[in-house]
Structure formats: structure tokens, C-alpha cells
């Protein structure tokens, strides 16, 4: 696998090359941007150099979408997601909306947001076999029980110390035992 993924855009007489590390966080921007005259550009059109207007025309969102699409799919990720789904469903079925279930749901939420999963609530609903509205309520409850922090106005948050204690403690052992026995 290549170490980098490069995305190219043409902006007027300019060619913009953006580079990400192949294993970069899918939600990140490029770590390297190079703006050069397009090979077919009239030299007179680039004589003034790159301006802030040119930089504002770079479509970073589209480039990031292309970067995510170019990333290799990983079977390990799919296996991990299956285990994550099974663990969440098992915790919910065996304990209901407990602190343990909410902590692991919050952990899945934080991971999905960091991977830039589109419509995180629908993704978690699919994993748990619940409705998105139910998952929104569960995430709200996780915040209320001090398991997940809030980022005002957008998706996100972090696990609290209380949630990290649950997700790395005896419940992790219980989930591992359950997954290994299936």
C-alpha cells in the first residue's frame, strides 16, 4: 500500500495537489498542499501568483470525500464492527440501558465520529438494531449520566473518565468472554 493518497483539483489556471497519509484519520484535512500552474495554462494567467481567492476556491470537502473513497477497505475493520455490534446488542439485551451499555455506545459513537462516518446515529442504529431516535435518546442519556461530553452545535464529544473506567474494566472482560463463546 502506498504511504500517501494524493488528490488533484484544477482551480482556474492552477493545479492543486493535496496529500494525506494513507492511514490518516478520515476526518482530517490534507497534511500537504501544493499549488502549481496547470500544464496547459497560459503563462500570463498565472503571472500574478497564487492569491487568497484561488485558495478559497479549493474544494477541501470534495477532496476529503475523494480521500475517504480512495482509502483501502479493511476486512479487519468489518470484523471489528461486527464484534462491536454484537457487544452492544448483547449488553442492551442483558442489562437494558445500563451505564455499561451507554459507555460502550458512547465509545462507538466517538469512534464513528472520528472516522467521519456519515449519519453516525443511523450507523449506531444499524449496529444495535434500534431506531435512530432511540439511539439519540441513549446518547442523550449517556451525556446525562456523565459518560459522554458535549460539543455544542455539532456531532462529537469524548468519553469521560467514568466511561473509560467502564470500557476498560471488568465489562470489557465480560464482553470478550461473551464474544469468544459465540
Short mmCIF file of C-alpha atoms in Angstrom, two decimals:
data_model
loop_
_atom_site.label_atom_id
_atom_site.label_comp_id
_atom_site.label_asym_id
_atom_site.label_seq_id
_atom_site.Cartn_x
_atom_site.Cartn_y
_atom_site.Cartn_z
CA UNK A 1 0.00 0.00 0.00
CA UNK A 2 1.21 3.50 -0.81
CA UNK A 3 2.24 5.71 2.08
CA UNK A 4 0.20 8.64 0.75
CA UNK A 5 -3.03 9.35 -1.05
CA UNK A 6 -2.96 12.34 -3.38
CA UNK A 7 -5.97 14.22 -4.71
CA UNK A 8 -5.67 16.74 -7.54
CA UNK A 9 -8.01 19.60 -8.37
CA UNK A 10 -7.84 22.23 -11.08
CA UNK A 11 -8.75 25.74 -9.97
CA UNK A 12 -8.71 28.13 -12.90
CA UNK A 13 -5.18 28.13 -14.32
CA UNK A 14 -3.86 26.35 -11.22
CA UNK A 15 -3.38 22.70 -10.34
CA UNK A 16 -3.79 21.90 -6.63
CA UNK A 17 -2.29 18.71 -5.25
CA UNK A 18 -3.36 17.64 -1.75
CA UNK A 19 -1.74 14.78 0.14
CA UNK A 20 -2.86 12.68 3.09
CA UNK A 21 -1.02 9.86 4.82
CA UNK A 22 -2.75 6.64 3.70
CA UNK A 23 -3.56 5.81 7.32
CA UNK A 24 -4.67 9.35 8.25
CA UNK A 25 -7.79 9.98 10.28
CA UNK A 26 -10.62 10.09 7.70
CA UNK A 27 -11.92 13.29 9.29
CA UNK A 28 -8.59 15.10 8.85
CA UNK A 29 -7.59 17.55 6.19
CA UNK A 30 -4.58 17.17 3.94
CA UNK A 31 -1.15 17.49 5.53
CA UNK A 32 0.39 18.84 2.35
CA UNK A 33 -0.98 21.18 -0.34
CA UNK A 34 0.94 22.21 -3.47
CA UNK A 35 -0.38 24.82 -5.92
CA UNK A 36 1.34 24.98 -9.30
CA UNK A 37 0.39 26.40 -12.70
CA UNK A 38 -1.73 23.96 -14.70
CA UNK A 39 0.41 22.45 -17.50
CA UNK A 40 -1.98 23.85 -20.13
CA UNK A 41 -2.36 27.29 -18.52
CA UNK A 42 -1.43 30.44 -20.36
CA UNK A 43 1.65 31.79 -18.53
CA UNK A 44 0.04 35.24 -18.46
CA UNK A 45 -2.85 33.89 -16.35
CA UNK A 46 -0.50 32.77 -13.57
CA UNK A 47 1.87 35.70 -13.68
CA UNK A 48 0.37 37.37 -10.58
CA UNK A 49 0.92 34.24 -8.50
CA UNK A 50 -1.43 32.41 -6.16
CA UNK A 51 -3.92 34.65 -4.35
CA UNK A 52 -6.23 34.11 -1.43
CA UNK A 53 -9.08 33.99 -3.96
CA UNK A 54 -7.52 30.91 -5.55
CA UNK A 55 -7.08 29.24 -2.16
CA UNK A 56 -10.72 29.94 -1.23
CA UNK A 57 -11.80 28.14 -4.40
CA UNK A 58 -10.06 24.89 -3.40
CA UNK A 59 -12.84 22.42 -2.57
CA UNK A 60 -11.41 20.77 0.53
CA UNK A 61 -14.68 18.98 1.31
CA UNK A 62 -14.75 17.31 -2.08
CA UNK A 63 -11.06 16.43 -1.79
CA UNK A 64 -11.67 14.87 1.65
CA UNK A 65 -14.56 12.84 0.20
CA UNK A 66 -12.24 11.62 -2.58
CA UNK A 67 -9.57 10.80 0.02
CA UNK A 68 -12.03 8.71 2.08
CA UNK A 69 -13.19 6.90 -1.07
CA UNK A 70 -9.58 6.17 -2.07
CA UNK A 71 -8.69 4.64 1.29
CA UNK A 72 -8.44 0.85 1.16
CA UNK A 73 -11.28 -1.06 2.77
CA UNK A 74 -10.15 -3.20 5.62
CA UNK A 75 -11.60 -6.59 6.41
CA UNK A 76 -10.27 -6.16 9.97
CA UNK A 77 -12.47 -3.08 10.32
CA UNK A 78 -15.53 -5.06 9.20
CA UNK A 79 -14.77 -7.86 11.68
CA UNK A 80 -14.28 -5.32 14.46
CA UNK A 81 -17.57 -3.65 13.54
CA UNK A 82 -19.40 -6.99 13.71
CA UNK A 83 -17.95 -7.61 17.18
CA UNK A 84 -18.86 -4.07 18.23
CA UNK A 85 -22.45 -4.59 17.06
CA UNK A 86 -22.74 -7.94 18.83
CA UNK A 87 -21.34 -6.49 22.06
CA UNK A 88 -23.76 -3.55 22.03
CA UNK A 89 -26.78 -5.75 21.31
CA UNK A 90 -25.75 -8.26 23.99
CA UNK A 91 -25.24 -5.56 26.63
CA UNK A 92 -28.58 -3.94 25.83
CA UNK A 93 -30.42 -7.28 25.86
CA UNK A 94 -28.81 -8.48 29.09
CA UNK A 95 -28.76 -5.23 31.09
CA UNK A 96 -31.04 -2.76 29.40
CA UNK A 97 -29.96 0.88 29.24
CA UNK A 98 -27.26 0.46 31.87
CA UNK A 99 -24.18 2.60 32.42
CA UNK A 100 -22.14 -0.19 30.80
CA UNK A 101 -24.26 -0.25 27.65
CA UNK A 102 -24.26 3.56 27.45
CA UNK A 103 -20.47 3.73 27.95
CA UNK A 104 -19.82 1.25 25.13
CA UNK A 105 -22.39 3.02 22.93
CA UNK A 106 -20.63 6.32 23.66
CA UNK A 107 -17.30 4.73 22.77
CA UNK A 108 -18.76 3.50 19.46
CA UNK A 109 -20.18 6.98 18.85
CA UNK A 110 -16.83 8.71 19.46
CA UNK A 111 -15.06 6.20 17.19
CA UNK A 112 -17.64 6.68 14.40
CA UNK A 113 -17.39 10.48 14.61
CA UNK A 114 -13.59 10.30 14.44
CA UNK A 115 -13.84 8.07 11.34
CA UNK A 116 -16.21 10.63 9.77
CA UNK A 117 -18.96 8.05 9.37
CA UNK A 118 -21.88 9.76 7.63
CA UNK A 119 -25.02 9.91 9.80
CA UNK A 120 -23.48 8.45 12.94
CA UNK A 121 -26.84 7.96 14.65
CA UNK A 122 -28.15 5.84 11.75
CA UNK A 123 -24.89 3.86 11.79
CA UNK A 124 -25.27 3.10 15.51
CA UNK A 125 -28.95 2.28 14.99
CA UNK A 126 -27.93 -0.28 12.38
CA UNK A 127 -25.36 -1.81 14.75
CA UNK A 128 -27.81 -2.10 17.63
CA UNK A 129 -30.92 -2.92 15.56
CA UNK A 130 -32.68 0.08 17.11
CA UNK A 131 -34.26 3.17 15.59
CA UNK A 132 -32.13 6.33 15.18
CA UNK A 133 -34.48 8.20 17.54
CA UNK A 134 -33.83 5.56 20.20
CA UNK A 135 -30.07 5.91 19.76
CA UNK A 136 -30.33 9.71 20.02
CA UNK A 137 -32.16 9.21 23.32
CA UNK A 138 -29.50 6.76 24.52
CA UNK A 139 -26.70 9.21 23.64
CA UNK A 140 -28.56 11.97 25.47
CA UNK A 141 -28.83 9.66 28.48
CA UNK A 142 -25.09 8.87 28.23
CA UNK A 143 -24.38 12.60 28.48
CA UNK A 144 -26.82 12.97 31.36
CA UNK A 145 -25.07 10.13 33.24
CA UNK A 146 -21.66 11.77 32.69
CA UNK A 147 -20.36 9.16 30.25
CA UNK A 148 -20.00 11.39 27.18
CA UNK A 149 -19.06 15.04 26.86
CA UNK A 150 -20.88 17.50 24.60
CA UNK A 151 -19.55 19.53 21.70
CA UNK A 152 -22.00 22.42 21.31
CA UNK A 153 -23.62 22.62 17.90
CA UNK A 154 -22.12 19.54 16.24
CA UNK A 155 -21.61 15.80 16.48
CA UNK A 156 -18.84 14.70 18.75
CA UNK A 157 -17.69 14.52 22.31
CA UNK A 158 -15.27 12.46 24.31
CA UNK A 159 -15.61 9.62 26.76
CA UNK A 160 -15.45 10.78 30.36
CA UNK A 161 -13.18 9.16 32.93
CA UNK A 162 -16.25 7.30 34.24
CA UNK A 163 -16.95 5.82 30.78
CA UNK A 164 -13.28 4.93 30.20
CA UNK A 165 -13.22 3.09 33.51
CA UNK A 166 -16.24 1.03 32.41
CA UNK A 167 -14.98 0.31 28.88
CA UNK A 168 -11.54 -0.82 30.05
CA UNK A 169 -12.57 -2.66 33.21
CA UNK A 170 -14.49 -5.80 34.07
CA UNK A 171 -17.19 -5.13 31.47
CA UNK A 172 -14.60 -5.41 28.72
CA UNK A 173 -13.71 -8.84 30.12
CA UNK A 174 -17.42 -9.83 30.18
CA UNK A 175 -17.90 -8.72 26.59
CA UNK A 176 -14.75 -10.51 25.46
CA UNK A 177 -15.91 -13.70 27.18
CA UNK A 178 -19.33 -13.41 25.52
CA UNK A 179 -17.83 -12.80 22.06
CA UNK A 180 -15.36 -15.68 22.43
CA UNK A 181 -18.12 -18.11 23.45
CA UNK A 182 -20.15 -17.38 20.30
#
